[in-house]
C-alpha positions as a printed Julia matrix, in Angstrom:
125×3 Matrix{Float64}:
 126.61  115.8   115.63
 127.39  112.09  115.56
 123.77  111.44  114.73
 124.03  113.72  111.78
 127.29  112.0   110.58
 125.65  108.56  110.9
 122.73  109.69  108.88
 125.02  110.78  106.02
 126.12  107.08  105.7
 122.58  105.79  104.8
 122.25  104.64  101.23
 120.43  106.69   98.67
 117.94  103.83   98.26
 117.01  104.01  101.89
 116.75  107.87  101.73
 114.57  107.7    98.6
 112.27  105.18  100.32
 111.89  107.55  103.31
 111.12  110.38  101.01
 108.48  108.33   99.31
 106.9   107.73  102.67
 107.76  103.97  102.88
 110.18  104.46  105.86
 109.68  106.27  109.17
 112.49  108.37  110.59
 113.04  105.64  113.18
 113.6   103.12  110.36
 116.18  105.35  108.76
 117.88  105.81  112.13
 117.93  102.06  112.59
 119.65  101.69  109.14
 122.13  104.45  110.17
 123.07  102.48  113.27
 125.3   100.09  111.21
 128.45  101.01  109.27
 128.21   97.77  107.19
 126.96   99.11  103.83
 126.47   95.66  102.3
 124.54   94.39  105.25
 122.29   97.46  105.27
 121.52   96.78  101.5
 120.62   93.12  102.37
 118.31   94.05  105.28
 116.71   96.79  103.16
 115.98   94.48  100.28
 114.19   92.06  102.74
 112.46   94.99  104.45
 108.71   95.02  104.68
 107.4    98.18  106.42
 104.14   96.44  107.25
 105.77   93.76  109.28
 109.18   95.16  110.45
 109.78   97.91  112.96
 112.92   99.81  113.58
 114.03   97.49  116.49
 113.79   94.54  114.09
 116.03   96.43  111.7
 118.58   97.18  114.44
 118.57   93.53  115.48
 119.09   92.42  111.83
 121.97   94.93  111.45
 123.76   94.25  114.72
 127.05   92.45  113.93
 127.13   88.91  115.04
 129.19   88.7   118.24
 128.35   92.2   119.57
 127.14   91.92  123.12
 124.66   94.3   124.61
 125.67   96.19  127.78
 122.63   94.66  129.42
 123.95   91.12  129.03
 124.33   89.45  132.42
 128.07   88.91  131.93
 128.56   92.57  131.25
 126.63   93.58  134.31
 128.68   91.09  136.4
 132.07   92.23  135.02
 131.34   95.85  134.39
 132.06   97.91  131.26
 134.78   99.88  132.98
 136.77   96.67  133.72
 136.18   95.43  130.19
 137.5    98.65  128.61
 140.38   98.87  131.12
 141.71   95.5   129.87
 141.56   96.64  126.23
 137.97   95.8   125.33
 136.35   97.8   122.52
 132.8    99.11  122.55
 130.45  100.76  120.08
 127.41  102.89  120.69
 124.26  103.49  118.76
 123.68  107.24  119.1
 120.03  106.92  118.3
 119.13  104.54  121.12
 122.14  105.21  123.42
 122.79  101.49  123.53
 126.32  100.22  124.1
 127.7    97.04  122.68
 130.94   95.14  123.6
 132.84   93.89  120.58
 135.2    91.2   122.07
 133.16   88.18  123.34
 136.25   86.22  124.09
 137.62   88.86  126.36
 134.31   89.22  128.17
 134.16   85.48  128.72
 137.66   85.5   130.11
 136.91   88.39  132.52
 133.62   86.67  133.62
 135.59   83.36  134.25
 138.19   85.31  136.32
 135.59   87.15  138.35
 133.63   83.87  139.04
 136.95   82.07  139.94
 138.67   79.12  138.09
 137.1    75.75  138.21
 139.79   74.63  140.72
 138.87   77.47  143.11
 135.21   76.73  142.7
 135.65   73.02  143.62
 137.22   74.05  146.98
 133.86   75.57  147.98
 131.78   72.83  146.63
 133.32   70.0   148.54
């Protein structure tokens, strides 16, 4: 159901291009992965189906600062701990990818888990 709702937010220009055969269903899904209408239009205007695949579009549309769940810091801290401390996430229903939206919180949790510089110095000496 979420996938269908996301597809309803794709611009008429993108849908028309798909109907004309210029975009694959994967391209349309990539454009649907973002809620930023203005950014979708910018990426679409620069889009060249001969050189751009759906993953390229997803990368272009990913908001700056979003952190993939595969990031080493996320793996170290854990998504559960991040969410438990108030961190927000978003998912791409077409790729089942998860992104963390608060890089400052993730950095803070990573630093805590690694220990403060003072604690680390004790072990280095």
